[in-house]
Coordinates of C-alpha atoms in Angstrom, one line a residue:
M228 CA 153.0 -48.3 -122.5
E229 CA 154.9 -50.8 -125.7
S230 CA 157.7 -48.9 -125.6
F231 CA 157.8 -49.9 -121.3
A232 CA 157.0 -53.5 -122.3
F233 CA 159.5 -53.1 -124.6
T234 CA 161.9 -51.6 -122.0
L235 CA 160.9 -54.4 -119.2
A236 CA 162.4 -57.5 -122.2
A237 CA 165.1 -56.1 -122.0
M238 CA 165.8 -55.3 -118.4
K239 CA 164.9 -59.3 -118.5
S240 CA 166.9 -60.3 -120.9
S241 CA 169.4 -58.5 -119.3
S242 CA 169.4 -59.7 -116.4
R243 CA 170.2 -62.7 -117.3
S244 CA 173.0 -62.1 -118.6
I245 CA 175.0 -60.3 -115.4
P246 CA 178.1 -62.0 -115.4
T247 CA 179.2 -64.3 -113.2
A248 CA 182.9 -64.1 -111.2
H249 CA 184.9 -67.2 -112.4
P250 CA 185.5 -70.5 -111.3
A251 CA 189.0 -69.4 -111.0
T252 CA 188.8 -66.1 -108.7
P253 CA 188.9 -66.1 -105.4
H254 CA 186.8 -66.2 -102.4
P255 CA 185.3 -62.9 -101.7
L256 CA 186.5 -63.6 -98.4
T257 CA 189.7 -64.3 -99.6
R258 CA 190.7 -61.3 -101.3
L259 CA 189.5 -58.7 -98.3
L260 CA 191.6 -60.6 -95.8
R261 CA 194.5 -60.2 -99.2
Y262 CA 193.6 -56.9 -99.3
S263 CA 193.6 -55.6 -95.2
H264 CA 196.5 -57.1 -94.3
N265 CA 198.1 -54.2 -92.5
Q266 CA 195.1 -54.2 -90.6
R267 CA 195.9 -58.3 -89.4
R268 CA 197.1 -56.7 -85.5
R269 CA 194.0 -55.6 -84.8
V270 CA 191.9 -57.8 -86.6
W271 CA 193.5 -60.5 -84.6
A272 CA 192.6 -57.7 -81.4
A273 CA 189.7 -57.5 -82.0
I274 CA 188.9 -61.6 -82.6
A275 CA 190.3 -62.1 -78.8
C276 CA 187.9 -59.5 -77.5
S277 CA 185.2 -61.1 -79.6
I278 CA 185.9 -65.0 -78.1
L279 CA 186.5 -63.5 -74.7
N280 CA 183.3 -61.8 -75.2
K281 CA 181.5 -64.9 -75.5
L282 CA 183.4 -66.6 -72.8
F283 CA 182.3 -64.7 -69.8
D284 CA 178.4 -64.0 -71.4
L285 CA 179.0 -67.7 -71.3
A286 CA 179.6 -68.4 -67.7
P287 CA 176.4 -67.0 -65.5
P288 CA 174.7 -70.4 -66.7
V289 CA 177.4 -71.7 -64.8
L290 CA 177.2 -69.2 -61.8
I291 CA 173.2 -69.9 -61.7
G292 CA 174.0 -73.6 -61.6
M293 CA 176.5 -73.4 -58.6
A294 CA 174.2 -71.0 -56.7
V295 CA 171.4 -74.2 -56.9
D296 CA 173.9 -76.8 -56.0
V297 CA 175.3 -74.1 -52.7
V298 CA 171.6 -74.2 -52.0
V299 CA 171.2 -77.9 -52.8
Q300 CA 173.9 -79.3 -51.7
Q301 CA 175.4 -76.3 -49.2
Q302 CA 178.2 -78.4 -47.0
D303 CA 178.8 -80.7 -50.7
S304 CA 178.9 -78.1 -52.8
L305 CA 181.2 -77.3 -55.8
I306 CA 182.4 -74.7 -54.2
A307 CA 182.4 -76.6 -50.0
A308 CA 185.3 -78.6 -51.9
W309 CA 186.9 -75.5 -52.7
G310 CA 187.9 -75.3 -49.2
V311 CA 184.7 -72.2 -48.7
R312 CA 182.8 -74.5 -46.1
S313 CA 179.7 -72.1 -45.2
I314 CA 176.9 -71.0 -46.5
P315 CA 177.0 -67.5 -46.6
S316 CA 181.4 -67.6 -47.3
Q317 CA 180.1 -69.8 -49.7
L318 CA 177.1 -66.4 -51.8
L319 CA 179.6 -64.0 -51.2
L320 CA 182.6 -65.9 -53.1
L321 CA 179.7 -66.8 -56.1
S322 CA 178.7 -63.2 -55.6
V323 CA 182.9 -62.4 -56.0
L324 CA 182.6 -63.6 -58.5
T325 CA 179.5 -62.6 -60.7
L326 CA 180.6 -59.5 -60.2
V327 CA 184.2 -60.3 -62.2
I328 CA 182.4 -61.9 -64.8
W329 CA 179.9 -59.1 -65.0
S330 CA 182.8 -56.8 -65.3
L331 CA 185.2 -58.4 -68.0
E332 CA 182.7 -59.6 -70.0
S333 CA 181.4 -55.7 -70.4
I334 CA 185.5 -54.1 -70.3
F335 CA 185.6 -56.7 -73.2
Q336 CA 182.2 -56.0 -75.5
Y337 CA 183.8 -51.6 -74.9
A338 CA 186.7 -53.2 -76.7
Y339 CA 184.7 -55.3 -78.8
D340 CA 182.9 -52.6 -80.4
R341 CA 185.2 -50.3 -80.6
L342 CA 187.4 -52.5 -82.7
W343 CA 184.9 -53.8 -85.0
R344 CA 184.0 -50.9 -85.6
N345 CA 187.4 -48.6 -86.4
L346 CA 188.0 -51.8 -88.1
A347 CA 184.9 -51.1 -90.1
Q348 CA 185.8 -47.4 -90.7
T349 CA 189.2 -47.8 -91.3
I350 CA 188.8 -50.7 -93.9
Q351 CA 186.2 -48.9 -95.5
H352 CA 187.7 -45.5 -95.9
Q353 CA 190.9 -46.9 -97.2
L354 CA 188.6 -49.1 -99.8
R355 CA 186.5 -46.2 -101.6
L356 CA 190.7 -44.4 -101.3
D357 CA 192.4 -47.1 -102.9
A358 CA 189.2 -48.1 -105.2
Y359 CA 189.0 -43.8 -106.4
R360 CA 192.3 -44.1 -107.2
H361 CA 193.0 -46.7 -109.5
L362 CA 189.4 -45.2 -111.0
Q363 CA 192.5 -42.1 -111.7
E364 CA 194.1 -44.5 -113.5
L365 CA 192.6 -46.1 -115.4
E366 CA 192.1 -44.7 -119.5
M367 CA 189.2 -42.9 -120.7
S368 CA 187.6 -46.2 -122.9
F369 CA 187.2 -47.7 -119.6
F370 CA 184.8 -45.3 -118.4
E371 CA 182.8 -44.6 -121.9
D372 CA 181.9 -48.1 -121.8
R373 CA 180.3 -48.1 -118.3
S374 CA 178.0 -45.3 -116.6
T375 CA 178.6 -43.3 -113.8
G376 CA 175.9 -44.9 -112.1
T377 CA 177.6 -48.3 -111.8
L378 CA 180.6 -46.8 -110.6
L379 CA 179.2 -44.4 -107.3
S380 CA 177.1 -47.9 -107.0
I381 CA 180.6 -50.0 -105.4
L382 CA 182.3 -46.8 -104.6
N383 CA 179.6 -46.1 -101.5
D384 CA 176.4 -48.8 -102.0
D385 CA 179.2 -52.1 -102.0
I386 CA 181.8 -50.1 -100.1
N387 CA 179.0 -49.6 -97.3
Q388 CA 177.6 -52.6 -96.9
L389 CA 180.9 -54.8 -96.7
E390 CA 181.3 -52.1 -93.5
R391 CA 177.9 -52.7 -91.9
F392 CA 179.1 -56.6 -92.4
L393 CA 181.8 -55.2 -90.7
D394 CA 180.5 -53.4 -87.9
R395 CA 178.4 -55.8 -86.4
G396 CA 178.7 -59.4 -88.4
A397 CA 182.0 -60.5 -87.9
N398 CA 181.7 -60.8 -84.2
E399 CA 178.4 -62.7 -84.3
I400 CA 180.0 -65.4 -86.2
L401 CA 182.9 -65.2 -84.2
Q402 CA 181.1 -65.6 -81.4
L403 CA 178.6 -68.4 -82.8
I404 CA 181.3 -70.5 -83.2
T405 CA 183.0 -70.0 -79.8
T406 CA 179.5 -70.3 -77.8
V407 CA 178.9 -74.4 -80.1
V408 CA 182.5 -75.0 -79.1
V409 CA 182.4 -74.3 -75.4
I410 CA 179.0 -75.4 -75.3
G411 CA 179.0 -78.2 -77.4
G412 CA 182.4 -79.3 -74.6
A413 CA 180.8 -79.1 -71.4
F414 CA 178.3 -81.0 -71.9
F415 CA 180.0 -83.8 -72.7
I416 CA 182.1 -82.7 -69.9
L417 CA 179.9 -82.6 -67.5
A418 CA 176.6 -84.8 -69.7
P419 CA 178.0 -87.3 -72.7
S420 CA 174.4 -89.6 -71.2
V421 CA 172.4 -85.8 -72.7
A422 CA 174.8 -83.7 -75.3
W423 CA 174.6 -85.8 -78.2
M424 CA 171.0 -84.9 -77.8
A425 CA 171.6 -80.9 -78.2
M426 CA 174.1 -81.4 -80.8
L427 CA 172.2 -83.5 -82.9
P428 CA 170.5 -80.8 -84.5
M429 CA 174.0 -78.6 -85.4
P430 CA 175.2 -80.8 -87.7
F431 CA 171.3 -80.3 -90.3
I432 CA 171.8 -76.6 -88.8
L433 CA 175.6 -76.9 -90.9
W434 CA 173.8 -78.2 -93.6
G435 CA 171.0 -75.8 -93.5
S436 CA 173.1 -73.1 -93.0
L437 CA 175.7 -74.1 -95.9
A438 CA 173.0 -74.5 -98.7
F439 CA 171.2 -71.4 -97.9
Q440 CA 174.7 -69.4 -98.7
R441 CA 175.4 -71.4 -102.0
Q442 CA 171.6 -69.8 -103.2
L443 CA 171.9 -66.2 -101.5
A444 CA 175.2 -66.1 -103.1
P445 CA 174.1 -65.6 -107.1
R446 CA 170.8 -63.6 -105.6
Y447 CA 171.9 -60.9 -103.9
A448 CA 175.2 -60.6 -106.4
D449 CA 171.7 -60.0 -108.2
V450 CA 171.1 -57.6 -106.5
R451 CA 173.9 -55.9 -106.4
E452 CA 174.4 -55.4 -110.2
Q453 CA 170.2 -54.7 -110.0
A454 CA 171.2 -51.9 -107.2
S455 CA 173.7 -50.7 -110.6
L456 CA 171.0 -49.9 -113.0
V457 CA 169.3 -48.0 -110.5
N458 CA 171.9 -46.3 -109.7
S459 CA 173.0 -45.9 -113.5
R460 CA 169.6 -43.8 -114.8
L461 CA 168.3 -41.5 -111.4
A462 CA 172.5 -40.4 -111.9
N463 CA 172.1 -40.0 -115.9
N464 CA 168.7 -38.9 -115.4
L465 CA 169.6 -36.0 -112.4
T466 CA 172.5 -34.9 -115.0
G467 CA 170.1 -34.5 -118.4
M468 CA 167.6 -32.7 -115.9
A469 CA 167.0 -30.2 -118.7
T470 CA 167.0 -32.8 -121.7
I471 CA 164.1 -34.2 -120.1
K472 CA 161.9 -30.7 -119.1
S473 CA 162.6 -29.4 -122.6
F474 CA 161.4 -32.3 -124.5
T475 CA 159.0 -32.9 -121.8
A476 CA 159.7 -37.0 -121.1
E477 CA 159.3 -36.8 -117.9
D478 CA 156.6 -39.4 -118.2
Y479 CA 159.0 -41.7 -120.1
E480 CA 162.1 -41.1 -117.3
Q481 CA 159.3 -42.3 -115.0
E482 CA 158.7 -45.4 -117.2
R483 CA 162.2 -46.1 -117.3
V484 CA 163.0 -45.2 -113.7
A485 CA 160.3 -48.1 -112.9
V486 CA 161.2 -50.4 -114.6
E487 CA 164.7 -50.4 -113.3
S488 CA 163.5 -50.2 -109.7
E489 CA 161.4 -52.7 -110.6
Q490 CA 163.2 -55.4 -111.5
Y491 CA 165.6 -54.2 -108.3
R492 CA 162.8 -54.1 -106.0
R493 CA 162.3 -57.8 -108.0
S494 CA 165.5 -59.0 -107.6
N495 CA 165.3 -58.1 -103.5
R496 CA 162.5 -60.4 -103.4
R497 CA 164.1 -63.3 -104.3
A498 CA 166.7 -62.9 -102.1
I499 CA 164.0 -61.8 -99.3
A500 CA 161.3 -65.7 -100.2
L501 CA 164.9 -67.1 -99.0
S502 CA 166.7 -66.1 -96.8
A503 CA 163.3 -65.3 -94.6
A504 CA 162.8 -68.9 -94.9
F505 CA 165.8 -70.5 -92.7
V506 CA 164.9 -68.5 -89.3
P507 CA 161.9 -71.1 -89.1
L508 CA 163.3 -73.3 -90.1
I509 CA 165.9 -73.2 -88.0
R510 CA 163.7 -72.5 -84.4
M511 CA 162.0 -76.1 -86.1
V512 CA 165.0 -78.0 -85.9
I513 CA 166.8 -75.8 -82.3
L514 CA 163.0 -77.4 -80.7
V515 CA 164.1 -81.0 -81.2
G516 CA 167.0 -80.5 -79.6
F517 CA 165.7 -78.5 -77.0
T518 CA 163.0 -80.8 -75.5
A519 CA 165.1 -84.0 -75.8
T520 CA 167.6 -82.4 -73.7
L521 CA 165.0 -80.7 -71.1
Y522 CA 163.4 -84.0 -70.5
F523 CA 165.8 -86.8 -71.1
G524 CA 167.7 -84.6 -68.0
G525 CA 165.4 -83.5 -66.2
V526 CA 164.8 -87.7 -66.3
E527 CA 168.3 -88.2 -65.7
A528 CA 168.1 -85.5 -62.4
A529 CA 164.8 -87.1 -61.5
N530 CA 166.5 -90.5 -60.6
G531 CA 169.7 -89.0 -59.3
Q532 CA 171.1 -89.9 -62.1
M533 CA 172.9 -86.2 -62.6
A534 CA 173.4 -82.7 -60.1
V535 CA 170.5 -81.3 -59.9
G536 CA 173.0 -77.2 -60.2
T537 CA 174.0 -80.1 -63.5
Y538 CA 171.0 -80.3 -64.7
S539 CA 170.6 -76.1 -64.6
V540 CA 173.4 -75.7 -66.6
L541 CA 172.3 -78.3 -68.9
V542 CA 169.1 -76.2 -69.6
F543 CA 170.1 -73.0 -69.3
I544 CA 172.8 -73.4 -72.3
T545 CA 171.4 -75.7 -74.0
Q546 CA 168.9 -72.9 -74.0
R547 CA 172.5 -70.2 -74.5
L548 CA 173.2 -72.7 -77.6
L549 CA 171.3 -73.3 -80.0
W550 CA 168.7 -70.2 -79.6
P551 CA 171.5 -68.2 -80.8
L552 CA 172.0 -69.6 -84.4
T553 CA 168.6 -68.7 -85.2
S554 CA 170.1 -65.2 -85.9
L555 CA 172.7 -66.5 -88.2
G556 CA 169.6 -66.5 -90.7
N557 CA 170.2 -62.9 -90.4
T558 CA 173.5 -63.4 -89.7
L559 CA 173.8 -64.9 -93.3
D560 CA 172.4 -62.2 -94.5
Q561 CA 174.4 -59.6 -94.1
Y562 CA 177.4 -62.1 -94.8
Q563 CA 177.0 -63.1 -98.3
R564 CA 175.5 -59.2 -99.3
A565 CA 179.1 -58.2 -98.2
M566 CA 180.9 -60.9 -100.1
A567 CA 178.9 -60.3 -103.2
S568 CA 180.0 -56.1 -103.2
T569 CA 183.5 -57.5 -101.5
Q570 CA 183.4 -59.0 -105.2
R571 CA 182.7 -56.4 -107.6
A572 CA 185.2 -54.1 -105.2
M573 CA 187.5 -56.1 -105.7
N574 CA 187.1 -57.1 -109.3
L575 CA 186.9 -53.0 -109.8
L576 CA 190.5 -53.3 -107.5
D577 CA 192.0 -55.7 -110.6
T578 CA 190.6 -54.1 -113.7
P579 CA 193.7 -54.0 -114.9
I580 CA 195.8 -50.3 -116.5
A581 CA 195.7 -50.3 -119.8
I582 CA 198.0 -47.3 -120.3
H583 CA 201.0 -46.5 -117.9
T584 CA 203.2 -44.0 -116.5
G585 CA 207.1 -43.6 -118.5
T586 CA 209.8 -43.2 -116.1
Q587 CA 211.7 -40.5 -117.4
A588 CA 210.6 -37.6 -115.8
L589 CA 210.1 -33.9 -117.4
P590 CA 211.1 -30.9 -115.5
T591 CA 207.9 -28.1 -116.9
A592 CA 210.2 -25.6 -116.9
T593 CA 213.3 -27.5 -119.2
V594 CA 210.2 -27.6 -121.9
R595 CA 210.1 -26.2 -125.1
G596 CA 207.6 -27.6 -127.1
A597 CA 208.5 -29.8 -130.5
V598 CA 205.5 -32.0 -131.0
T599 CA 206.2 -34.4 -133.4
I600 CA 203.2 -36.8 -135.0
D601 CA 204.9 -39.7 -136.6
Q602 CA 202.6 -41.6 -138.9
I603 CA 200.3 -42.7 -136.0
S604 CA 196.7 -44.6 -136.3
F605 CA 194.3 -45.3 -133.2
A606 CA 190.9 -46.2 -133.6
Y607 CA 188.3 -46.8 -130.3
T608 CA 186.3 -49.7 -132.7
P609 CA 189.1 -52.2 -134.4
G610 CA 188.9 -51.6 -137.8
H611 CA 187.4 -48.4 -137.6
P612 CA 190.5 -46.4 -137.4
V613 CA 189.8 -42.6 -136.8
V614 CA 193.4 -41.1 -137.2
Q615 CA 195.4 -42.6 -140.2
D616 CA 199.0 -42.7 -141.1
L617 CA 198.9 -39.1 -139.5
S618 CA 202.4 -37.0 -139.3
I619 CA 202.1 -33.3 -138.3
Q620 CA 205.4 -30.8 -137.1
I621 CA 204.6 -28.9 -134.1
P622 CA 207.9 -26.4 -133.3
A623 CA 208.0 -25.2 -130.2
G624 CA 206.9 -21.7 -129.8
K625 CA 204.5 -22.0 -132.5
T626 CA 200.9 -22.0 -133.4
I627 CA 199.5 -24.4 -135.4
A628 CA 196.2 -25.2 -136.3
I629 CA 194.2 -28.0 -136.8
V630 CA 191.1 -27.5 -138.6
G631 CA 188.4 -30.2 -140.2
S632 CA 185.1 -31.7 -140.8
T633 CA 183.6 -33.2 -137.2
G634 CA 184.4 -36.6 -137.1
S635 CA 188.0 -36.3 -138.5
G636 CA 189.8 -36.9 -135.6
K637 CA 191.1 -33.6 -134.9
S638 CA 189.6 -33.8 -130.7
T639 CA 191.0 -37.3 -130.7
L640 CA 194.7 -36.3 -131.6
V641 CA 194.1 -34.3 -128.6
K642 CA 193.3 -37.1 -126.5
L643 CA 196.4 -39.5 -127.7
L644 CA 198.9 -36.0 -127.0
L645 CA 197.7 -35.8 -123.5
R646 CA 197.7 -40.2 -123.7
F647 CA 193.9 -40.2 -122.4
Y648 CA 194.4 -43.1 -124.5
E649 CA 197.5 -44.9 -126.7
I650 CA 197.9 -44.8 -129.8
Q651 CA 198.4 -48.5 -131.5
Q652 CA 201.0 -47.5 -134.6
G653 CA 203.5 -44.9 -135.6
Q654 CA 205.2 -42.4 -131.8
I655 CA 204.7 -39.2 -130.7
T656 CA 207.4 -37.8 -130.1
L657 CA 207.9 -34.5 -126.8
D658 CA 211.1 -32.5 -127.8
G659 CA 212.6 -35.8 -129.3
V660 CA 210.7 -37.9 -126.7
D661 CA 208.7 -40.6 -127.0
I662 CA 205.3 -39.6 -124.8
R663 CA 205.3 -43.3 -123.4
D664 CA 209.1 -43.1 -122.0
L665 CA 207.8 -40.4 -120.4
Q666 CA 206.1 -39.8 -116.4
L667 CA 202.6 -39.5 -117.3
R668 CA 202.4 -36.7 -114.7
D669 CA 205.0 -34.7 -116.1
L670 CA 204.0 -35.1 -119.7
R671 CA 199.9 -33.6 -118.6
R672 CA 201.4 -30.1 -116.7
C673 CA 203.3 -29.7 -119.2
M674 CA 200.0 -29.4 -121.4
G675 CA 197.3 -26.7 -120.7
W676 CA 193.7 -28.0 -122.5
V677 CA 190.2 -26.1 -122.6
S678 CA 188.3 -28.8 -124.4
Q679 CA 185.4 -28.0 -126.5
D680 CA 183.5 -29.9 -123.8
V681 CA 183.9 -27.3 -120.7
F682 CA 183.4 -28.9 -117.0
L683 CA 183.3 -26.6 -113.9
F684 CA 183.4 -28.5 -110.9
H685 CA 180.7 -27.2 -108.1
G686 CA 182.5 -24.6 -106.4
T687 CA 183.5 -21.0 -106.6
V688 CA 184.9 -19.1 -109.6
A689 CA 188.2 -18.6 -108.3
E690 CA 188.5 -22.6 -107.1
N691 CA 187.7 -23.2 -110.6
I692 CA 189.8 -21.1 -112.5
A693 CA 192.6 -22.5 -110.1
Y694 CA 191.7 -25.6 -110.3
G695 CA 195.6 -27.9 -110.8
T696 CA 197.5 -24.6 -110.0
F697 CA 195.9 -24.9 -106.2
E698 CA 198.6 -22.2 -104.8
A699 CA 197.7 -20.1 -106.8
T700 CA 197.8 -15.8 -105.3
P701 CA 193.5 -13.6 -105.3
A702 CA 196.2 -11.8 -107.5
E703 CA 196.8 -14.7 -110.1
I704 CA 193.8 -15.7 -110.8
I705 CA 192.5 -12.1 -111.2
H706 CA 195.3 -11.7 -114.1
A707 CA 194.3 -15.2 -116.0
A708 CA 190.6 -13.6 -115.0
K709 CA 192.1 -10.7 -117.3
L710 CA 193.8 -12.4 -119.9
A711 CA 190.4 -14.7 -121.3
E712 CA 188.2 -11.5 -121.4
A713 CA 186.3 -13.3 -118.1
H714 CA 187.1 -10.5 -115.4
E715 CA 184.7 -8.1 -116.3
F716 CA 181.6 -10.5 -116.5
I717 CA 183.2 -12.0 -112.9
E718 CA 182.7 -8.9 -111.0
Q719 CA 179.0 -8.7 -112.4
L720 CA 178.5 -11.7 -110.6
P721 CA 176.1 -11.9 -107.2
R722 CA 179.3 -12.3 -105.0
G723 CA 182.6 -11.6 -107.7
Y724 CA 184.7 -14.3 -107.5
D725 CA 183.7 -16.4 -104.6
T726 CA 180.2 -17.3 -106.5
I727 CA 179.2 -20.6 -106.7
V728 CA 179.3 -21.7 -110.5
G729 CA 176.5 -24.8 -109.3
E730 CA 177.4 -28.4 -110.8
R731 CA 179.4 -28.0 -114.0
G732 CA 178.9 -25.0 -114.3
Q733 CA 175.3 -25.2 -114.8
K734 CA 174.7 -21.5 -113.2
L735 CA 176.7 -19.3 -116.1
S736 CA 176.1 -19.8 -120.0
G737 CA 178.4 -21.8 -122.7
G738 CA 180.3 -18.5 -123.1
Q739 CA 181.4 -17.8 -119.6
R740 CA 182.2 -21.3 -118.2
Q741 CA 184.7 -21.9 -121.6
R742 CA 186.6 -17.9 -120.6
L743 CA 186.6 -19.6 -117.4
A744 CA 188.0 -22.4 -118.8
I745 CA 190.4 -20.6 -120.6
A746 CA 191.6 -18.9 -117.2
R747 CA 192.8 -21.8 -115.6
A748 CA 194.6 -22.9 -118.6
L749 CA 196.5 -19.7 -118.4
L750 CA 197.1 -19.7 -114.5
K751 CA 199.1 -23.2 -115.2
D752 CA 201.1 -21.1 -117.7
P753 CA 201.7 -24.3 -119.3
P754 CA 205.0 -24.5 -122.3
I755 CA 201.6 -25.9 -125.2
L756 CA 198.6 -24.6 -125.3
I757 CA 195.6 -27.0 -126.6
L758 CA 192.2 -25.3 -127.4
D759 CA 189.9 -27.3 -129.0
E760 CA 187.0 -25.2 -130.1
A761 CA 188.2 -22.8 -127.8
T762 CA 185.8 -20.0 -128.7
S763 CA 183.0 -23.2 -130.6
A764 CA 180.5 -21.0 -127.9
V765 CA 181.1 -17.0 -127.1
D766 CA 179.1 -14.9 -129.3
N767 CA 181.6 -12.5 -131.9
E768 CA 182.5 -10.5 -129.6
T769 CA 184.6 -12.4 -126.9
E770 CA 185.4 -14.0 -129.7
A771 CA 187.1 -11.3 -130.6
A772 CA 188.8 -9.9 -127.1
I773 CA 189.7 -13.4 -126.6
Q774 CA 191.6 -13.6 -129.9
R775 CA 193.2 -10.8 -129.2
S776 CA 194.0 -11.7 -125.2
L777 CA 196.3 -14.9 -127.2
E778 CA 198.0 -13.1 -129.9
H779 CA 199.6 -12.0 -126.3
I780 CA 199.2 -14.9 -124.7
T781 CA 200.5 -17.5 -127.4
Q782 CA 203.8 -15.8 -128.1
N783 CA 207.5 -18.2 -127.0
R784 CA 204.6 -20.9 -126.0
T785 CA 203.8 -23.8 -128.5
T786 CA 199.4 -23.5 -128.8
I787 CA 198.7 -26.4 -130.5
A788 CA 193.9 -24.4 -131.9
I789 CA 191.2 -26.7 -133.1
A790 CA 188.8 -24.8 -134.8
H791 CA 185.8 -25.1 -137.0
R792 CA 185.7 -21.7 -136.9
L793 CA 188.3 -20.6 -139.3
S794 CA 188.3 -16.9 -138.5
T795 CA 190.3 -18.1 -135.1
I796 CA 192.6 -19.2 -136.6
R797 CA 193.2 -17.5 -139.8
H798 CA 197.5 -16.1 -138.0
A799 CA 198.9 -19.4 -137.5
D800 CA 202.2 -19.9 -138.7
Q801 CA 201.2 -24.3 -140.1
I802 CA 197.5 -24.6 -140.9
Y803 CA 196.2 -28.7 -141.1
V804 CA 193.2 -29.8 -142.5
M805 CA 192.5 -33.7 -141.8
E806 CA 189.1 -35.4 -143.2
Y807 CA 189.3 -39.2 -142.3
G808 CA 192.1 -39.6 -139.9
R809 CA 194.3 -37.8 -142.3
V810 CA 196.2 -34.5 -143.0
V811 CA 195.0 -33.9 -147.2
E812 CA 196.4 -29.9 -147.2
Q813 CA 199.1 -28.1 -145.0
G814 CA 199.8 -24.4 -145.7
K815 CA 198.8 -20.5 -144.0
H816 CA 195.7 -19.4 -144.4
D817 CA 196.6 -17.6 -148.0
E818 CA 198.4 -20.5 -149.6
L819 CA 195.1 -22.4 -148.4
L820 CA 193.0 -19.9 -150.2
A821 CA 195.2 -20.2 -152.9
L822 CA 195.5 -24.3 -153.4
N823 CA 191.5 -24.0 -154.0
R824 CA 190.4 -27.1 -152.3
V825 CA 188.9 -28.1 -148.4
Y826 CA 189.9 -24.8 -146.9
A827 CA 189.3 -22.3 -149.7
N828 CA 185.9 -24.3 -149.4
L829 CA 185.3 -24.1 -146.1
W830 CA 186.6 -20.9 -145.6
R831 CA 184.1 -19.9 -149.1
I832 CA 181.4 -22.2 -146.9
Q833 CA 182.0 -20.2 -143.5
S834 CA 182.6 -16.5 -145.2
G835 CA 180.1 -16.4 -146.9
V836 CA 181.8 -16.1 -149.9
R837 CA 180.6 -18.9 -153.0
S838 CA 182.7 -19.5 -155.7
E839 CA 182.3 -18.6 -159.4
A840 CA 180.4 -21.9 -160.0
A841 CA 177.6 -21.0 -157.1
R842 CA 176.7 -18.3 -158.3
R843 CA 175.9 -19.7 -162.1

């Protein structure tokens, strides 16, 4: 329980440190309008339909007043002044007007409902695609600094929250404004002496609405942040379920999820405590205006100072004016939630791209594969370099190997070649051209990368092998699998190449996943093949089989092999030994053994041969 209390305290501390928007940042609504400028015509059409619908929706009280006027005033009614004198004719005309108005109200309700809902779906779809497209262009360090759950919360929850507001909330706000303007104007025309009584609550309602909005904005921003933390925790735990079970950490993780969920509940409770108070307070203010109109207007009608029909209209439209304001709290609640979500989505879209593509095209067919790494340096964290003044020559069509202890910078070098990260000093060239000048897609297309951390997508075996080479035929997929020594085990799977591998390939063993990754890279048929611990998860027999196939695969192809197992790279054309981000030795296998230094020591450890000094 102490750990639980400590985690809760840490959560409270982190919730206080949630960053807020910079004062210079435009309002989320302004950012949303700028973003959706291509939907401007549809927005205006939806606005027009909402306003017209409300205008016709406000007409029935007027029709009731006119009906009362016909019954009471008869030949002196307003309709009689239009030249229709008989009572049946007046009522018939009134009935026709009612039919037309109600029909138009229904037509425009259908129109605005369809327009707003389709607009909400369109903007939701567009924003999600743009946000995801932007995410794919961001550098790898961006994803290392943020949890998957946080990003999923933006792509799903936040964008869905915006869709819910556009679906209903935008129309409600427009119709409320239309109601206030139209009915307020009608009041001053029909009964200026009573109008001020109905309008009396309006300044207080507007002031209260703005005050609530200012108070709700930071609370809902906090709600969205806490939702991200919950999503992050759940996504992380679901991914690591095997680890949780193997360490019997279910209770511990249950407590951590409870802490995150409790913090989210408390954050929502703070927002709810404020938003729930809005409607009751507004109702009390509205009551003043309604009762004043009911009483003083009735007195004037009884004294003959106001027509009975006019009084009927005033009573009805007072209710139509003031009571809808009670829904303003729910509308503002939706609005603030949507604006908090919009802010997060727009902040993601505004995240600057650190690694920009070059302009020079590089057709794969023209790549020779000569790579020069010239005195490059790189650090994930300033002041802690991972690679320092590193220089390596990789001739076209040759196989070079990079070995070294864990943390020496081998895998980082591969990521720099693929421009997952940007070098901070020096230069890397491909066929004499700086890779920063090449189009990123072309650069990565000419390289086939087999990572030590194999990632397979949820889908079939065939789909995972053909990933990135989507036009591949079944025969080509099978050929690549045979080269990677994967065909035999695939054939033994329940549905062969149509077997579902599960999320991240969890239905397969580590060695099987690695062989599929090799097949995927081989199907791509790249001029440059990068094997980053490509045989680290396979048994000795499979490793030997893969090595036999690699002897044919690497011919006339530039191959960069990173390995801990020195037996897999002993026949490389050149071997580079790295320590602490630098090359400390280079040469062929026999040459490095003859030096009797770092490589020779690694070889003795792995081969089980001890030095004379160790024997003594």
